[in-house]
Tab-separated table of C-alpha atoms in Angstrom:
chain	number	residue	atom	x	y	z
V	186	MET	CA	-56.826	11.349	-103.151
V	187	MET	CA	-58.938	10.973	-106.417
V	188	THR	CA	-56.987	9.185	-109.098
V	189	SER	CA	-57.275	10.801	-112.536
V	190	LEU	CA	-58.728	8.933	-115.295
V	191	SER	CA	-55.024	8.451	-117.022
V	192	GLN	CA	-53.796	6.619	-113.437
V	193	LYS	CA	-56.621	4.870	-113.195
V	194	SER	CA	-56.210	3.499	-116.873
V	195	ALA	CA	-52.261	2.375	-115.666
V	196	GLY	CA	-54.051	-1.342	-114.907
V	197	LEU	CA	-54.497	-1.769	-118.462
V	198	GLY	CA	-51.092	-1.577	-119.562
V	199	GLU	CA	-49.330	1.152	-121.623
V	200	LEU	CA	-51.032	-0.119	-124.959
V	201	GLY	CA	-54.366	0.124	-123.301
V	202	GLU	CA	-53.530	3.118	-121.807
V	203	ARG	CA	-52.312	5.068	-124.900
V	204	THR	CA	-55.136	3.372	-127.055
V	205	LEU	CA	-58.248	4.836	-124.708
V	206	ARG	CA	-56.370	8.217	-124.519
V	207	LYS	CA	-56.397	8.440	-128.291
V	208	VAL	CA	-60.096	7.265	-128.356
V	209	ARG	CA	-61.307	9.648	-125.816
V	210	ARG	CA	-59.749	12.515	-127.516
V	211	ARG	CA	-61.133	11.377	-130.841
V	212	VAL	CA	-64.770	10.080	-129.874
V	213	MET	CA	-65.713	12.167	-126.706
V	214	PRO	CA	-65.348	16.274	-128.302
V	215	LEU	CA	-67.875	15.366	-130.937
V	216	ILE	CA	-70.158	13.497	-128.656
V	217	VAL	CA	-70.086	16.085	-126.236
V	218	LEU	CA	-71.072	18.739	-128.753
V	219	LEU	CA	-73.867	17.037	-130.386
V	220	TYR	CA	-75.544	16.367	-126.868
V	221	PHE	CA	-74.812	20.094	-126.079
V	222	VAL	CA	-76.728	21.179	-129.190
V	223	ALA	CA	-79.702	18.549	-128.171
V	224	TYR	CA	-80.278	19.977	-124.714
V	225	LEU	CA	-79.981	23.371	-126.129
V	226	ASP	CA	-82.663	22.797	-128.607
V	227	ARG	CA	-85.234	20.977	-126.137
V	228	ASN	CA	-85.046	23.219	-123.296
V	229	ASN	CA	-84.587	26.550	-125.018
V	230	VAL	CA	-88.311	26.913	-124.893
V	231	GLY	CA	-88.093	27.813	-121.165
V	232	PHE	CA	-86.404	31.289	-122.345
V	233	ALA	CA	-88.529	31.302	-125.271
V	234	LYS	CA	-91.709	31.235	-122.886
V	235	LEU	CA	-90.565	34.690	-121.042
V	236	THR	CA	-91.872	36.200	-124.225
V	237	MET	CA	-93.669	33.858	-126.415
V	238	SER	CA	-96.424	33.136	-124.046
V	239	GLU	CA	-97.589	36.204	-124.366
V	240	ASP	CA	-97.253	36.674	-128.043
V	241	ILE	CA	-99.158	33.552	-129.121
V	242	GLY	CA	-101.329	33.359	-126.203
V	243	LEU	CA	-100.000	30.566	-123.562
V	244	ASN	CA	-100.947	29.857	-119.648
V	245	ALA	CA	-98.747	28.150	-117.665
V	246	ALA	CA	-100.475	24.833	-118.233
V	247	ALA	CA	-100.570	25.100	-121.778
V	248	TYR	CA	-96.885	26.114	-121.862
V	249	GLY	CA	-96.043	23.145	-119.475
V	250	LEU	CA	-97.922	20.430	-121.713
V	251	GLY	CA	-96.500	21.996	-125.172
V	252	ALA	CA	-92.974	21.518	-123.256
V	253	GLY	CA	-93.665	18.101	-121.987
V	254	ILE	CA	-95.354	16.979	-125.305
V	255	PHE	CA	-91.940	16.762	-126.554
V	256	PHE	CA	-91.390	13.789	-124.903
V	257	LEU	CA	-94.828	11.672	-125.906
V	258	GLY	CA	-93.261	12.029	-129.834
V	259	TYR	CA	-89.716	11.104	-128.298
V	260	ALA	CA	-91.415	7.660	-126.493
V	261	LEU	CA	-93.347	6.458	-129.267
V	262	LEU	CA	-90.395	6.682	-131.621
V	263	GLU	CA	-87.261	5.775	-129.376
V	264	ILE	CA	-87.158	1.768	-129.594
V	265	PRO	CA	-87.964	1.804	-133.492
V	266	SER	CA	-85.317	4.554	-134.009
V	267	ASN	CA	-82.662	2.716	-131.692
V	268	ALA	CA	-83.340	-0.441	-133.693
V	269	GLY	CA	-82.650	1.679	-136.688
V	270	MET	CA	-79.298	2.791	-135.327
V	271	TYR	CA	-78.324	-0.924	-134.518
V	272	ARG	CA	-79.167	-2.139	-138.090
V	273	PHE	CA	-77.734	1.050	-140.002
V	274	GLY	CA	-74.542	2.088	-137.762
V	275	ALA	CA	-74.158	5.099	-135.238
V	276	ARG	CA	-73.059	7.442	-138.188
V	277	LYS	CA	-75.436	7.687	-140.586
V	278	TRP	CA	-78.345	7.134	-138.165
V	279	LEU	CA	-76.926	10.241	-135.797
V	280	ALA	CA	-76.828	12.296	-138.923
V	281	ARG	CA	-80.341	11.547	-139.607
V	282	ILE	CA	-81.730	12.400	-136.528
V	283	LEU	CA	-79.608	15.954	-136.327
V	284	ILE	CA	-80.799	16.805	-139.701
V	285	THR	CA	-84.802	16.037	-138.691
V	286	TRP	CA	-84.592	17.636	-135.310
V	287	GLY	CA	-82.741	20.500	-136.800
V	288	ILE	CA	-85.560	21.461	-139.204
V	289	PHE	CA	-88.005	21.007	-136.440
V	290	ALA	CA	-86.121	22.724	-133.972
V	291	THR	CA	-85.929	26.119	-136.338
V	292	ALA	CA	-89.547	25.495	-137.228
V	293	MET	CA	-90.618	26.368	-133.643
V	294	CYS	CA	-90.075	29.885	-134.946
V	295	LEU	CA	-93.458	29.333	-136.705
V	296	VAL	CA	-95.438	28.762	-134.066
V	297	ASN	CA	-98.861	30.971	-133.512
V	298	GLY	CA	-100.719	29.503	-130.904
V	299	GLU	CA	-101.584	26.771	-128.782
V	300	SER	CA	-101.882	23.915	-131.749
V	301	THR	CA	-99.253	24.913	-133.366
V	302	TYR	CA	-96.946	24.957	-130.477
V	303	TYR	CA	-98.562	21.513	-129.477
V	304	ILE	CA	-97.905	20.111	-133.037
V	305	VAL	CA	-94.174	21.418	-133.568
V	306	ARG	CA	-93.032	20.324	-130.262
V	307	PHE	CA	-94.327	16.768	-130.591
V	308	LEU	CA	-92.689	16.628	-133.885
V	309	LEU	CA	-89.221	17.860	-132.650
V	310	GLY	CA	-89.388	14.820	-129.854
V	311	ALA	CA	-90.304	12.536	-132.798
V	312	ALA	CA	-87.499	13.697	-134.514
V	313	GLU	CA	-84.914	13.268	-131.757
V	314	ALA	CA	-86.150	9.862	-130.691
V	315	GLY	CA	-83.317	7.315	-130.397
V	316	PHE	CA	-80.131	10.205	-130.189
V	317	PHE	CA	-79.869	9.707	-126.342
V	318	PRO	CA	-79.456	5.830	-126.204
V	319	ALA	CA	-77.646	5.745	-129.243
V	320	ILE	CA	-74.958	7.591	-127.867
V	321	LEU	CA	-74.954	5.352	-124.708
V	322	PHE	CA	-75.132	2.549	-126.738
V	323	TYR	CA	-72.218	3.801	-128.856
V	324	LEU	CA	-69.939	4.299	-125.682
V	325	THR	CA	-70.390	0.999	-124.679
V	326	LEU	CA	-68.764	0.011	-128.216
V	327	TRP	CA	-65.476	2.022	-127.320
V	328	PHE	CA	-64.691	2.055	-123.477
V	329	PRO	CA	-64.745	-0.375	-120.930
V	330	ALA	CA	-67.493	-0.934	-118.147
V	331	ALA	CA	-64.781	0.029	-115.509
V	332	GLN	CA	-64.236	3.584	-116.828
V	333	ARG	CA	-67.555	3.762	-117.943
V	334	VAL	CA	-69.085	6.195	-115.366
V	335	THR	CA	-66.256	8.704	-115.879
V	336	VAL	CA	-67.007	8.708	-119.674
V	337	LEU	CA	-70.656	8.925	-119.343
V	338	GLY	CA	-69.906	12.023	-116.875
V	339	ILE	CA	-67.867	13.975	-119.405
V	340	PHE	CA	-70.788	13.370	-122.058
V	341	ILE	CA	-73.318	14.331	-119.357
V	342	LEU	CA	-71.319	17.428	-118.869
V	343	ALA	CA	-72.885	18.874	-121.680
V	344	GLN	CA	-76.472	19.173	-120.106
V	345	PRO	CA	-75.286	21.608	-117.050
V	346	VAL	CA	-72.723	23.170	-119.443
V	347	SER	CA	-75.563	23.554	-122.169
V	348	ASN	CA	-77.848	25.290	-119.602
V	349	ALA	CA	-74.993	27.394	-118.388
V	350	LEU	CA	-73.589	28.772	-121.859
V	351	GLY	CA	-77.368	28.685	-123.382
V	352	ALA	CA	-78.907	30.721	-120.750
V	353	PRO	CA	-77.121	34.412	-121.085
V	354	VAL	CA	-77.083	33.285	-125.088
V	355	SER	CA	-80.679	32.833	-125.159
V	356	GLY	CA	-81.372	35.819	-122.933
V	357	LEU	CA	-79.671	37.790	-125.348
V	358	LEU	CA	-81.145	36.601	-128.339
V	359	LEU	CA	-84.815	37.424	-126.702
V	360	GLN	CA	-83.511	40.959	-127.158
V	361	MET	CA	-83.937	40.732	-131.060
V	362	ASP	CA	-87.213	41.905	-131.391
V	363	GLY	CA	-88.072	43.363	-134.654
V	364	VAL	CA	-85.074	42.236	-136.627
V	365	MET	CA	-86.078	41.551	-139.990
V	366	GLY	CA	-89.822	41.627	-138.838
V	367	LEU	CA	-89.522	38.595	-136.263
V	368	GLN	CA	-89.704	38.404	-132.774
V	369	GLY	CA	-86.855	37.724	-130.342
V	370	TRP	CA	-87.838	34.414	-129.497
V	371	GLN	CA	-88.159	33.382	-133.189
V	372	TRP	CA	-84.544	34.379	-133.574
V	373	LEU	CA	-83.715	32.373	-130.764
V	374	TYR	CA	-85.198	29.071	-132.494
V	375	ILE	CA	-83.689	29.739	-135.649
V	376	ILE	CA	-80.370	30.856	-134.428
V	377	GLU	CA	-80.117	27.538	-132.166
V	378	GLY	CA	-81.523	25.019	-134.501
V	379	ILE	CA	-79.279	25.691	-137.371
V	380	PRO	CA	-76.405	24.021	-135.816
V	381	ALA	CA	-78.089	20.444	-135.428
V	382	ILE	CA	-78.448	20.675	-139.044
V	383	LEU	CA	-74.738	21.650	-139.896
V	384	LEU	CA	-73.418	19.011	-137.363
V	385	GLY	CA	-75.810	16.143	-139.174
V	386	LEU	CA	-74.024	16.778	-142.718
V	387	LEU	CA	-70.748	16.379	-140.688
V	388	THR	CA	-70.997	13.493	-138.462
V	389	PRO	CA	-70.963	10.603	-141.173
V	390	ILE	CA	-67.148	12.356	-141.905
V	391	LEU	CA	-66.191	12.834	-138.244
V	392	MET	CA	-67.587	9.506	-136.821
V	393	THR	CA	-66.199	5.908	-136.674
V	394	ASP	CA	-69.085	3.054	-136.215
V	395	ARG	CA	-66.842	0.449	-134.365
V	396	PRO	CA	-63.208	-0.004	-132.941
V	397	ARG	CA	-62.421	-2.636	-136.166
V	398	ASP	CA	-63.271	0.649	-138.010
V	399	ALA	CA	-60.992	3.024	-136.716
V	400	LYS	CA	-58.214	3.841	-139.156
V	401	TRP	CA	-57.172	6.692	-137.131
V	402	LEU	CA	-55.811	4.020	-134.377
V	403	ASP	CA	-52.209	1.937	-134.587
V	404	ASN	CA	-52.847	-1.809	-135.599
V	405	ASP	CA	-52.186	-2.828	-132.413
V	406	GLU	CA	-54.200	-0.246	-130.724
V	407	ARG	CA	-57.309	-1.490	-132.654
V	408	GLU	CA	-56.509	-5.012	-132.193
V	409	TRP	CA	-56.173	-4.262	-128.611
V	410	LEU	CA	-59.573	-2.232	-127.998
V	411	ALA	CA	-61.617	-4.253	-130.226
V	412	GLY	CA	-60.314	-7.578	-128.521
V	413	THR	CA	-60.997	-6.206	-125.567
V	414	MET	CA	-64.310	-5.009	-125.774
V	415	GLU	CA	-65.276	-8.236	-127.422
V	416	ALA	CA	-63.957	-10.194	-124.617
V	417	GLU	CA	-65.657	-8.124	-122.321
V	418	LEU	CA	-69.132	-8.868	-124.698
V	419	ALA	CA	-68.275	-12.395	-124.093
V	420	VAL	CA	-68.164	-12.272	-120.461
V	421	LYS	CA	-71.698	-10.698	-120.546
V	422	SER	CA	-73.251	-12.721	-123.293
V	423	GLY	CA	-72.480	-15.893	-121.368
V	424	ALA	CA	-75.286	-14.765	-118.332
V	425	GLY	CA	-78.193	-14.786	-120.702
V	426	ASN	CA	-79.694	-13.897	-123.755
V	427	HIS	CA	-78.784	-10.463	-125.365
V	428	ASN	CA	-80.655	-10.430	-128.577
V	429	PHE	CA	-82.982	-7.336	-129.384
V	430	LEU	CA	-85.939	-8.708	-128.016
V	431	ALA	CA	-84.325	-9.880	-124.700
V	432	GLY	CA	-83.435	-6.246	-124.185
V	433	LEU	CA	-87.302	-5.260	-124.006
V	434	LYS	CA	-88.362	-8.020	-122.198
V	435	ASP	CA	-85.438	-7.816	-119.376
V	436	LYS	CA	-87.234	-7.190	-115.670
V	437	ARG	CA	-84.044	-4.885	-115.349
V	438	THR	CA	-85.204	-2.812	-117.956
V	439	LEU	CA	-88.413	-2.204	-116.621
V	440	VAL	CA	-87.386	-1.496	-113.138
V	441	TYR	CA	-84.763	0.874	-114.690
V	442	SER	CA	-87.370	2.780	-116.730
V	443	ALA	CA	-89.590	3.414	-113.749
V	444	LEU	CA	-86.284	4.429	-111.692
V	445	TYR	CA	-85.517	6.671	-114.558
V	446	PHE	CA	-89.042	8.133	-114.746
V	447	GLY	CA	-88.596	9.762	-111.584
V	448	LEU	CA	-84.986	11.383	-112.397
V	449	VAL	CA	-86.186	12.692	-115.719
V	450	CYS	CA	-89.331	14.536	-113.462
V	451	GLY	CA	-86.436	16.295	-111.847
V	452	ILE	CA	-84.196	17.111	-114.754
V	453	TYR	CA	-86.856	18.577	-116.804
V	454	GLY	CA	-89.262	19.959	-114.267
V	455	LEU	CA	-86.366	22.009	-113.130
V	456	GLY	CA	-84.852	22.935	-116.558
V	457	LEU	CA	-87.981	24.028	-118.347
V	458	TRP	CA	-88.835	25.858	-115.609
V	459	MET	CA	-85.798	27.301	-114.038
V	460	PRO	CA	-85.868	30.739	-116.360
V	461	THR	CA	-89.557	31.586	-114.964
V	462	ILE	CA	-88.408	30.535	-111.396
V	463	VAL	CA	-85.591	32.998	-111.783
V	464	ALA	CA	-87.537	35.755	-113.415
V	465	ALA	CA	-90.280	35.451	-110.175
V	466	LEU	CA	-87.288	36.200	-107.749
V	467	GLY	CA	-86.915	39.700	-108.754
V	468	LYS	CA	-87.637	42.231	-111.585
V	469	PHE	CA	-84.956	41.357	-114.250
V	470	SER	CA	-84.185	41.855	-117.856
V	471	THR	CA	-84.352	38.778	-119.995
V	472	PRO	CA	-80.262	38.769	-120.323
V	473	GLN	CA	-80.081	39.529	-116.651
V	474	ILE	CA	-82.169	36.272	-116.147
V	475	GLY	CA	-80.024	34.440	-118.655
V	476	PHE	CA	-76.807	34.905	-116.476
V	477	ILE	CA	-78.501	34.165	-113.055
V	478	VAL	CA	-79.785	30.775	-114.682
V	479	CYS	CA	-75.912	30.624	-115.672
V	480	ILE	CA	-74.984	29.891	-112.058
V	481	PRO	CA	-76.546	26.879	-110.836
V	482	TYR	CA	-75.658	25.008	-114.027
V	483	THR	CA	-72.212	26.026	-114.024
V	484	VAL	CA	-71.511	25.038	-110.391
V	485	ALA	CA	-73.477	21.528	-111.620
V	486	ALA	CA	-70.895	20.830	-114.374
V	487	VAL	CA	-68.087	21.063	-111.813
V	488	PHE	CA	-69.847	18.575	-109.391
V	489	VAL	CA	-70.532	16.580	-112.299
V	490	TYR	CA	-67.058	15.841	-113.258
V	491	PHE	CA	-65.787	15.414	-109.616
V	492	TRP	CA	-68.896	13.285	-108.603
V	493	SER	CA	-68.223	10.863	-112.186
V	494	LYS	CA	-64.771	10.485	-111.462
V	495	ARG	CA	-65.601	9.113	-107.568
V	496	ALA	CA	-68.433	6.682	-108.761
V	497	ASP	CA	-65.622	4.997	-111.304
V	498	ARG	CA	-62.962	5.107	-108.374
V	499	THR	CA	-65.500	3.372	-106.047
V	500	GLY	CA	-67.710	1.594	-108.077
V	501	LYS	CA	-70.257	2.356	-105.751
V	502	ARG	CA	-72.790	3.291	-108.650
V	503	ALA	CA	-75.892	2.899	-106.639
V	504	TRP	CA	-74.894	4.923	-103.910
V	505	HIS	CA	-73.420	7.652	-105.890
V	506	THR	CA	-76.834	8.102	-107.606
V	507	ALA	CA	-78.882	7.853	-104.479
V	508	VAL	CA	-77.188	10.484	-102.603
V	509	SER	CA	-77.080	12.795	-105.654
V	510	MET	CA	-80.877	12.462	-105.738
V	511	LEU	CA	-81.447	12.955	-102.313
V	512	LEU	CA	-79.004	16.205	-102.528
V	513	ALA	CA	-81.373	17.590	-105.428
V	514	GLY	CA	-84.616	16.581	-103.661
V	515	MET	CA	-83.664	18.712	-100.192
V	516	GLY	CA	-82.324	21.328	-102.589
V	517	LEU	CA	-85.951	21.836	-104.053
V	518	LEU	CA	-87.379	21.276	-100.989
V	519	ALA	CA	-85.302	24.117	-99.560
V	520	ALA	CA	-85.884	26.680	-102.656
V	521	GLY	CA	-89.516	25.759	-102.843
V	522	TYR	CA	-89.811	27.233	-98.720
V	523	LEU	CA	-87.284	29.954	-99.077
V	524	LEU	CA	-88.798	31.093	-102.579
V	525	PRO	CA	-91.138	33.689	-100.787
V	526	VAL	CA	-88.941	34.647	-98.270
V	527	ASN	CA	-85.264	35.034	-99.424
V	528	PRO	CA	-84.563	34.701	-103.271
V	529	VAL	CA	-80.540	34.328	-102.523
V	530	LEU	CA	-80.944	31.168	-100.320
V	531	ALA	CA	-83.709	30.132	-102.685
V	532	MET	CA	-81.010	30.249	-105.431
V	533	ILE	CA	-78.535	28.166	-103.156
V	534	GLY	CA	-81.355	25.515	-102.948
V	535	LEU	CA	-81.874	25.539	-106.629
V	536	THR	CA	-77.876	25.388	-107.142
V	537	ALA	CA	-77.605	22.365	-105.204
V	538	SER	CA	-80.836	20.688	-106.906
V	539	ALA	CA	-78.960	21.128	-110.109
V	540	MET	CA	-76.015	19.630	-108.721
V	541	GLY	CA	-77.805	16.642	-107.487
V	542	ILE	CA	-79.921	16.148	-110.570
V	543	TYR	CA	-77.002	16.196	-113.067
V	544	GLY	CA	-74.674	14.434	-110.704
V	545	ALA	CA	-77.223	11.276	-110.390
V	546	ILE	CA	-77.261	10.896	-114.285
V	547	ALA	CA	-73.822	9.363	-114.924
V	548	PRO	CA	-73.518	6.783	-112.000
V	549	PHE	CA	-77.572	6.161	-113.008
V	550	LEU	CA	-77.197	5.106	-116.522
V	551	SER	CA	-74.160	3.352	-116.282
V	552	MET	CA	-76.185	0.868	-114.426
V	553	PRO	CA	-78.348	-0.509	-117.244
V	554	SER	CA	-75.617	0.037	-119.518
V	555	ALA	CA	-73.495	-2.363	-117.144
V	556	ALA	CA	-76.107	-5.127	-117.123
V	557	LEU	CA	-77.033	-5.130	-120.613
V	558	THR	CA	-74.809	-5.860	-123.852
V	559	GLY	CA	-75.096	-6.108	-127.355
V	560	ALA	CA	-78.622	-5.710	-129.420
V	561	ALA	CA	-80.179	-6.227	-125.847
V	562	ALA	CA	-78.411	-2.911	-124.854
V	563	ALA	CA	-79.645	-1.260	-127.444
V	564	ALA	CA	-83.195	-2.112	-127.022
V	565	GLY	CA	-83.177	-1.809	-123.438
V	566	LEU	CA	-81.608	1.634	-123.282
V	567	ALA	CA	-83.708	2.797	-125.775
V	568	MET	CA	-86.824	1.479	-123.445
V	569	ILE	CA	-85.445	2.934	-120.518
V	570	ASN	CA	-84.948	6.270	-122.207
V	571	SER	CA	-88.594	5.883	-123.773
V	572	LEU	CA	-90.262	5.270	-120.865
V	573	GLY	CA	-88.284	7.230	-118.337
V	574	ASN	CA	-88.632	10.157	-120.476
V	575	LEU	CA	-92.340	10.257	-120.032
V	576	GLY	CA	-91.516	12.288	-116.580
V	577	GLY	CA	-90.136	14.969	-118.944
V	578	PHE	CA	-93.988	15.254	-120.104
V	579	VAL	CA	-95.388	14.698	-116.446
V	580	ALA	CA	-93.110	17.151	-114.718
V	581	PRO	CA	-93.489	19.936	-116.550
V	582	TYR	CA	-97.092	19.860	-117.173
V	583	ALA	CA	-98.033	18.951	-113.446
V	584	VAL	CA	-95.711	22.162	-112.463
V	585	GLY	CA	-97.852	24.147	-114.951
V	586	LEU	CA	-100.875	23.102	-113.723
V	587	LEU	CA	-99.720	23.474	-110.069
V	588	ASN	CA	-98.611	26.873	-110.542
V	589	ASP	CA	-101.894	27.940	-112.353
V	590	ALA	CA	-103.880	26.687	-109.449
V	591	THR	CA	-101.471	28.210	-106.554
V	592	GLY	CA	-100.489	31.026	-108.385
V	593	SER	CA	-97.023	30.387	-107.261
V	594	ASN	CA	-93.807	27.978	-108.253
V	595	GLN	CA	-93.326	27.111	-104.815
V	596	SER	CA	-95.607	23.853	-105.076
V	597	GLY	CA	-94.302	22.728	-108.172
V	598	LEU	CA	-90.639	22.741	-106.582
V	599	LEU	CA	-92.257	20.639	-103.735
V	600	PHE	CA	-93.768	17.932	-106.229
V	601	LEU	CA	-90.325	17.497	-107.673
V	602	SER	CA	-88.267	17.598	-104.566
V	603	LEU	CA	-90.770	14.383	-103.904
V	604	CYS	CA	-90.402	12.995	-106.843
V	605	LEU	CA	-86.572	12.547	-106.857
V	606	CYS	CA	-86.546	11.779	-102.829
V	607	ILE	CA	-88.605	8.897	-103.465
V	608	THR	CA	-86.205	7.887	-106.677
V	609	ALA	CA	-83.450	8.211	-104.734
V	610	VAL	CA	-84.355	5.622	-101.803
V	611	ALA	CA	-86.026	3.076	-104.713
V	612	THR	CA	-83.056	3.225	-106.762
V	613	TYR	CA	-80.576	2.396	-103.571
V	614	LEU	CA	-82.815	-0.232	-102.393
V	615	TYR	CA	-82.989	-1.944	-105.968
V	616	SER	CA	-79.104	-1.331	-106.802
V	617	ARG	CA	-77.118	-1.509	-104.042
V	618	LYS	CA	-76.730	-5.584	-103.976
V	619	ARG	CA	-76.266	-5.975	-107.630
V	620	PRO	CA	-73.336	-6.373	-110.027
V	621	GLU	CA	-74.144	-3.056	-111.997
V	622	GLY	CA	-74.640	-1.381	-109.079
V	623	ASP	CA	-71.463	-1.793	-107.013
V	624	ALA	CA	-68.922	-2.709	-109.841
V	625	ALA	CA	-66.568	-4.703	-107.000
V	626	LEU	CA	-69.463	-7.482	-107.819
V	627	ASP	CA	-69.223	-7.443	-111.984
V	628	PRO	CA	-67.897	-10.063	-112.922
V	629	ALA	CA	-67.360	-8.609	-116.574
V	630	VAL	CA	-65.167	-6.020	-114.543
V	631	ALA	CA	-63.268	-8.588	-112.763
V	632	ALA	CA	-62.696	-10.541	-115.779
V	633	ALA	CA	-61.167	-7.819	-117.775
V	634	ALA	CA	-59.100	-6.550	-114.956
V	635	ALA	CA	-58.002	-10.301	-114.751
V	636	ALA	CA	-57.313	-10.234	-118.894
V	637	THR	CA	-55.343	-6.784	-118.843
V	638	THR	CA	-53.142	-8.285	-115.835
V	639	GLY	CA	-52.728	-11.718	-116.473
V	640	SER	CA	-54.077	-12.575	-113.375
V	641	THR	CA	-56.968	-15.314	-112.556
V	642	ALA	CA	-58.200	-13.926	-109.308
V	643	PRO	CA	-60.914	-11.289	-109.421
V	644	THR	CA	-60.143	-7.722	-108.687
V	645	LYS	CA	-61.953	-5.905	-105.981
V	646	ILE	CA	-62.657	-2.043	-106.867
V	647	SER	CA	-62.649	-0.089	-103.843
């Protein structure tokens, strides 16, 4: 029977358990909300496409190129943006990111053709650059490595939840044609873009940069957390150079960038085309499409929580990542073959793919964040996210080209399936015997466990 996060924390002692419980309650709701809004604003173009494409004259390839061009702007400014976060602190930098991306997310209502569509999508990606790795790095400052997959899982829940809740809302907003002279897809961008601006104004008030600045913790809690995180950093820092440039040159950064590219192909290849795929299953209104799209993401959200906790309990990060990606690949393969034959079974395949894709993210991202520390982690995670997210450009565009060439969604789904299956095998082969891939091999985890229990013997995670 799987232990809960609080039970798992019991080895930290009463002080540690109490401290981390406070940290989770204070830090995680805001982090999840921010990522919810981020994912909504980058993916709502999938719903807007249902009516926007005809209004401004976009074919499938043009839509896919514009949907993916977001990630070119994102990739170009990812590393400089994360350097700014490390220099100025999470509160100020995340506020800057939120406000600028909110402005461009809202400005999507102004696009009137291919050129403006490409330009604003590029600027939106550039504005959001640095957000995701900044959050990942921020979490490494507040949570010990042994608990990080579960925490990342809670954070990653924002992705499927954003799609699950955003899908029916987006479908309903498309019905606002003619209100104040605007089309429904324009109202979708306006209404879903404004929350990012508002949260950008609130973030400097609600967020705390580091444990030693946490006045909302008692003195003993603050000292315990700061000491624990500094001790974990010291253990890892002894293994090599951890300055900013070292994170960019680390071979592990390059490998995880390539592996993340394959995973991201699945994430955005599916996410940005899901409404179109569902629309092809039958004659549905846009609100009906929204509620149908909600189903795979709701199931995925439940699975992410379970799977992330299991990855933390066993410490087998590489195994959990690979199995999830294989599930996603097989689900897409089944959906591709069943799409023209049986819409219900095709939806089951799409649901399995959503479970696998989102279930893989937390255990995967915990590996590079466990391997790198300090400024190297800020740089390395930014580079991994930057290069990996180029998959968000390649996959939607490739799916659009395949759809135009074949006249169906089937070939695009098979392409995404192949990307995920290859990445699953490569991830497992590379990470299965590395400390970050198997927590039982991680010296930092063993040292942290020994420090909290007073033991000098390494603690095996099973």
